[in-house]
Amino acid sequence: MYQNILVPVAIGHGGTTDTALKIARALCDEGGKITLLNVAEPLHAEVSQYIPADVLEENKESVRAELRALAAGIGGAQVEVLRGSPGITITEYAGEHKVDLIIVASHRPGLRDYFLGSTAARVVRHAECAVHVVR
């Protein structure tokens, strides 16, 4: 099926993450790779100047540990933690790492999403590979 699967994970939105990981395991070829990716929005300059660098690094390590715990049941799974705009960063990562499937969780869209667009919608519109949306 797929050799290189990317599963973006928003920490704290657990319900669909388990489903996305089950789908990833089912669709991944023998010897394929699954990567769990968390993308955090960058902090505004006004805020970031008051947060010590070690606190940001501790937070990143905490997220990485949570991703490792999620990946524990998946042999050979990798984890990545990046900072950026989620929709853009996910599609750029997928292109740079030759991902052939992105499995992204989505919520039921509300009126706000029709004006701003959700991360899942941006990934669907801009990804150069297959995208499986989980609700």
PDB file of C-alpha atoms in Angstrom:
ATOM      1  CA  MET A   1       0.000   0.000   0.000  1.00  0.00           C
ATOM      2  CA  TYR A   2       2.142   2.918   1.311  1.00  0.00           C
ATOM      3  CA  GLN A   3       5.845   3.085   2.129  1.00  0.00           C
ATOM      4  CA  ASN A   4       6.080   6.447   3.919  1.00  0.00           C
ATOM      5  CA  ILE A   5       3.120   7.603   6.018  1.00  0.00           C
ATOM      6  CA  LEU A   6       2.917  10.873   7.938  1.00  0.00           C
ATOM      7  CA  VAL A   7       0.491  11.234  10.848  1.00  0.00           C
ATOM      8  CA  PRO A   8       0.257  14.810  12.166  1.00  0.00           C
ATOM      9  CA  VAL A   9      -0.646  14.746  15.858  1.00  0.00           C
ATOM     10  CA  ALA A  10      -2.160  17.612  17.818  1.00  0.00           C
ATOM     11  CA  ILE A  11      -1.379  16.843  21.454  1.00  0.00           C
ATOM     12  CA  GLY A  12      -4.565  17.025  23.512  1.00  0.00           C
ATOM     13  CA  HIS A  13      -6.893  16.017  20.658  1.00  0.00           C
ATOM     14  CA  GLY A  14      -6.594  12.312  21.463  1.00  0.00           C
ATOM     15  CA  GLY A  15      -9.759  10.691  20.140  1.00  0.00           C
ATOM     16  CA  THR A  16      -8.930  10.750  16.455  1.00  0.00           C
ATOM     17  CA  THR A  17      -5.196  10.182  16.952  1.00  0.00           C
ATOM     18  CA  ASP A  18      -5.758   6.550  17.966  1.00  0.00           C
ATOM     19  CA  THR A  19      -7.938   6.028  14.888  1.00  0.00           C
ATOM     20  CA  ALA A  20      -5.343   7.680  12.623  1.00  0.00           C
ATOM     21  CA  LEU A  21      -2.609   5.426  14.005  1.00  0.00           C
ATOM     22  CA  LYS A  22      -4.725   2.281  13.484  1.00  0.00           C
ATOM     23  CA  ILE A  23      -5.314   3.312   9.871  1.00  0.00           C
ATOM     24  CA  ALA A  24      -1.600   4.041   9.408  1.00  0.00           C
ATOM     25  CA  ARG A  25      -0.661   0.575  10.655  1.00  0.00           C
ATOM     26  CA  ALA A  26      -3.238  -1.025   8.362  1.00  0.00           C
ATOM     27  CA  LEU A  27      -2.105   0.897   5.262  1.00  0.00           C
ATOM     28  CA  CYS A  28       1.657   0.716   5.800  1.00  0.00           C
ATOM     29  CA  ASP A  29       3.566  -1.780   3.674  1.00  0.00           C
ATOM     30  CA  GLU A  30       5.864  -4.322   5.271  1.00  0.00           C
ATOM     31  CA  GLY A  31       9.092  -2.406   5.904  1.00  0.00           C
ATOM     32  CA  GLY A  32       7.332   0.939   5.465  1.00  0.00           C
ATOM     33  CA  LYS A  33       7.805   3.958   7.699  1.00  0.00           C
ATOM     34  CA  ILE A  34       5.287   5.852   9.870  1.00  0.00           C
ATOM     35  CA  THR A  35       6.207   9.279  11.222  1.00  0.00           C
ATOM     36  CA  LEU A  36       4.239  11.068  13.935  1.00  0.00           C
ATOM     37  CA  LEU A  37       4.605  14.843  13.551  1.00  0.00           C
ATOM     38  CA  ASN A  38       3.627  17.616  15.939  1.00  0.00           C
ATOM     39  CA  VAL A  39       3.716  21.199  14.679  1.00  0.00           C
ATOM     40  CA  ALA A  40       3.461  24.024  17.220  1.00  0.00           C
ATOM     41  CA  GLU A  41       2.501  27.525  16.168  1.00  0.00           C
ATOM     42  CA  PRO A  42       5.377  29.962  16.633  1.00  0.00           C
ATOM     43  CA  LEU A  43       5.061  32.309  19.586  1.00  0.00           C
ATOM     44  CA  HIS A  44       4.581  36.003  18.951  1.00  0.00           C
ATOM     45  CA  ALA A  45       7.710  38.054  19.625  1.00  0.00           C
ATOM     46  CA  GLU A  46       5.933  39.935  22.414  1.00  0.00           C
ATOM     47  CA  VAL A  47       5.304  36.669  24.232  1.00  0.00           C
ATOM     48  CA  SER A  48       8.467  34.738  23.405  1.00  0.00           C
ATOM     49  CA  GLN A  49      10.758  37.338  24.949  1.00  0.00           C
ATOM     50  CA  TYR A  50       9.306  36.499  28.376  1.00  0.00           C
ATOM     51  CA  ILE A  51       9.708  32.726  28.086  1.00  0.00           C
ATOM     52  CA  PRO A  52      13.132  31.295  28.883  1.00  0.00           C
ATOM     53  CA  ALA A  53      14.676  29.148  26.142  1.00  0.00           C
ATOM     54  CA  ASP A  54      15.007  26.188  28.502  1.00  0.00           C
ATOM     55  CA  VAL A  55      11.231  26.210  29.120  1.00  0.00           C
ATOM     56  CA  LEU A  56      10.582  26.039  25.369  1.00  0.00           C
ATOM     57  CA  GLU A  57      13.057  23.169  25.035  1.00  0.00           C
ATOM     58  CA  GLU A  58      11.455  21.313  27.987  1.00  0.00           C
ATOM     59  CA  ASN A  59       8.054  21.729  26.338  1.00  0.00           C
ATOM     60  CA  LYS A  60       9.409  20.363  23.058  1.00  0.00           C
ATOM     61  CA  GLU A  61      10.905  17.356  24.869  1.00  0.00           C
ATOM     62  CA  SER A  62       7.605  16.759  26.677  1.00  0.00           C
ATOM     63  CA  VAL A  63       5.748  16.689  23.357  1.00  0.00           C
ATOM     64  CA  ARG A  64       8.412  14.409  21.884  1.00  0.00           C
ATOM     65  CA  ALA A  65       7.942  12.020  24.850  1.00  0.00           C
ATOM     66  CA  GLU A  66       4.165  11.963  24.298  1.00  0.00           C
ATOM     67  CA  LEU A  67       4.693  11.178  20.626  1.00  0.00           C
ATOM     68  CA  ARG A  68       7.120   8.374  21.522  1.00  0.00           C
ATOM     69  CA  ALA A  69       4.505   6.909  23.863  1.00  0.00           C
ATOM     70  CA  LEU A  70       1.940   6.961  21.045  1.00  0.00           C
ATOM     71  CA  ALA A  71       4.465   5.401  18.658  1.00  0.00           C
ATOM     72  CA  ALA A  72       5.480   2.659  21.111  1.00  0.00           C
ATOM     73  CA  GLY A  73       3.050   0.154  19.617  1.00  0.00           C
ATOM     74  CA  ILE A  74       4.240   0.810  16.064  1.00  0.00           C
ATOM     75  CA  GLY A  75       7.478  -0.898  15.134  1.00  0.00           C
ATOM     76  CA  GLY A  76       9.986   1.514  13.638  1.00  0.00           C
ATOM     77  CA  ALA A  77       7.808   4.607  13.975  1.00  0.00           C
ATOM     78  CA  GLN A  78       9.589   7.950  14.084  1.00  0.00           C
ATOM     79  CA  VAL A  79       8.617  11.188  15.820  1.00  0.00           C
ATOM     80  CA  GLU A  80       9.238  14.805  14.807  1.00  0.00           C
ATOM     81  CA  VAL A  81       8.436  18.048  16.619  1.00  0.00           C
ATOM     82  CA  LEU A  82       8.546  21.247  14.566  1.00  0.00           C
ATOM     83  CA  ARG A  83       7.528  24.868  14.940  1.00  0.00           C
ATOM     84  CA  GLY A  84       5.570  26.674  12.225  1.00  0.00           C
ATOM     85  CA  SER A  85       2.156  27.100  10.696  1.00  0.00           C
ATOM     86  CA  PRO A  86       0.678  23.580  10.896  1.00  0.00           C
ATOM     87  CA  GLY A  87      -0.948  23.367   7.448  1.00  0.00           C
ATOM     88  CA  ILE A  88       2.104  24.727   5.656  1.00  0.00           C
ATOM     89  CA  THR A  89       4.667  22.847   7.745  1.00  0.00           C
ATOM     90  CA  ILE A  90       2.892  19.503   7.332  1.00  0.00           C
ATOM     91  CA  THR A  91       2.744  19.768   3.532  1.00  0.00           C
ATOM     92  CA  GLU A  92       6.340  21.030   3.285  1.00  0.00           C
ATOM     93  CA  TYR A  93       7.573  18.189   5.507  1.00  0.00           C
ATOM     94  CA  ALA A  94       5.659  15.665   3.384  1.00  0.00           C
ATOM     95  CA  GLY A  95       7.210  16.985   0.188  1.00  0.00           C
ATOM     96  CA  GLU A  96      10.756  17.145   1.574  1.00  0.00           C
ATOM     97  CA  HIS A  97      10.577  13.598   2.999  1.00  0.00           C
ATOM     98  CA  LYS A  98       8.802  11.947   0.034  1.00  0.00           C
ATOM     99  CA  VAL A  99       5.728  11.019   2.063  1.00  0.00           C
ATOM    100  CA  ASP A 100       3.191   9.073  -0.003  1.00  0.00           C
ATOM    101  CA  LEU A 101       0.251   9.309   2.454  1.00  0.00           C
ATOM    102  CA  ILE A 102      -0.758  11.828   5.107  1.00  0.00           C
ATOM    103  CA  ILE A 103      -3.361  10.688   7.630  1.00  0.00           C
ATOM    104  CA  VAL A 104      -4.745  13.830   9.240  1.00  0.00           C
ATOM    105  CA  ALA A 105      -7.452  14.185  11.879  1.00  0.00           C
ATOM    106  CA  SER A 106     -10.231  16.714  11.417  1.00  0.00           C
ATOM    107  CA  HIS A 107     -13.112  18.076  13.418  1.00  0.00           C
ATOM    108  CA  ARG A 108     -16.558  18.851  12.100  1.00  0.00           C
ATOM    109  CA  PRO A 109     -16.243  22.225  10.371  1.00  0.00           C
ATOM    110  CA  GLY A 110     -18.037  25.226  11.749  1.00  0.00           C
ATOM    111  CA  LEU A 111     -18.720  28.592  10.177  1.00  0.00           C
ATOM    112  CA  ARG A 112     -15.311  29.868  11.310  1.00  0.00           C
ATOM    113  CA  ASP A 113     -13.587  27.127   9.286  1.00  0.00           C
ATOM    114  CA  TYR A 114     -15.216  28.271   6.069  1.00  0.00           C
ATOM    115  CA  PHE A 115     -13.484  31.633   6.433  1.00  0.00           C
ATOM    116  CA  LEU A 116     -10.137  30.593   7.956  1.00  0.00           C
ATOM    117  CA  GLY A 117      -9.800  26.974   6.891  1.00  0.00           C
ATOM    118  CA  SER A 118      -8.792  24.142   9.193  1.00  0.00           C
ATOM    119  CA  THR A 119      -5.377  22.505   9.164  1.00  0.00           C
ATOM    120  CA  ALA A 120      -6.869  19.382   7.562  1.00  0.00           C
ATOM    121  CA  ALA A 121      -8.455  21.441   4.779  1.00  0.00           C
ATOM    122  CA  ARG A 122      -5.148  23.162   4.053  1.00  0.00           C
ATOM    123  CA  VAL A 123      -3.327  19.830   3.951  1.00  0.00           C
ATOM    124  CA  VAL A 124      -5.933  18.357   1.583  1.00  0.00           C
ATOM    125  CA  ARG A 125      -5.681  21.369  -0.756  1.00  0.00           C
ATOM    126  CA  HIS A 126      -1.890  21.639  -0.852  1.00  0.00           C
ATOM    127  CA  ALA A 127      -0.391  18.167  -0.310  1.00  0.00           C
ATOM    128  CA  GLU A 128       1.253  16.545  -3.316  1.00  0.00           C
ATOM    129  CA  CYS A 129       0.498  13.053  -2.014  1.00  0.00           C
ATOM    130  CA  ALA A 130      -2.606  11.140  -0.966  1.00  0.00           C
ATOM    131  CA  VAL A 131      -4.416  12.444   2.120  1.00  0.00           C
ATOM    132  CA  HIS A 132      -6.713  10.383   4.335  1.00  0.00           C
ATOM    133  CA  VAL A 133      -8.908  12.518   6.620  1.00  0.00           C
ATOM    134  CA  VAL A 134     -10.124  10.978   9.896  1.00  0.00           C
ATOM    135  CA  ARG A 135     -13.086  12.319  11.843  1.00  0.00           C
TER     136      ARG A 135
END
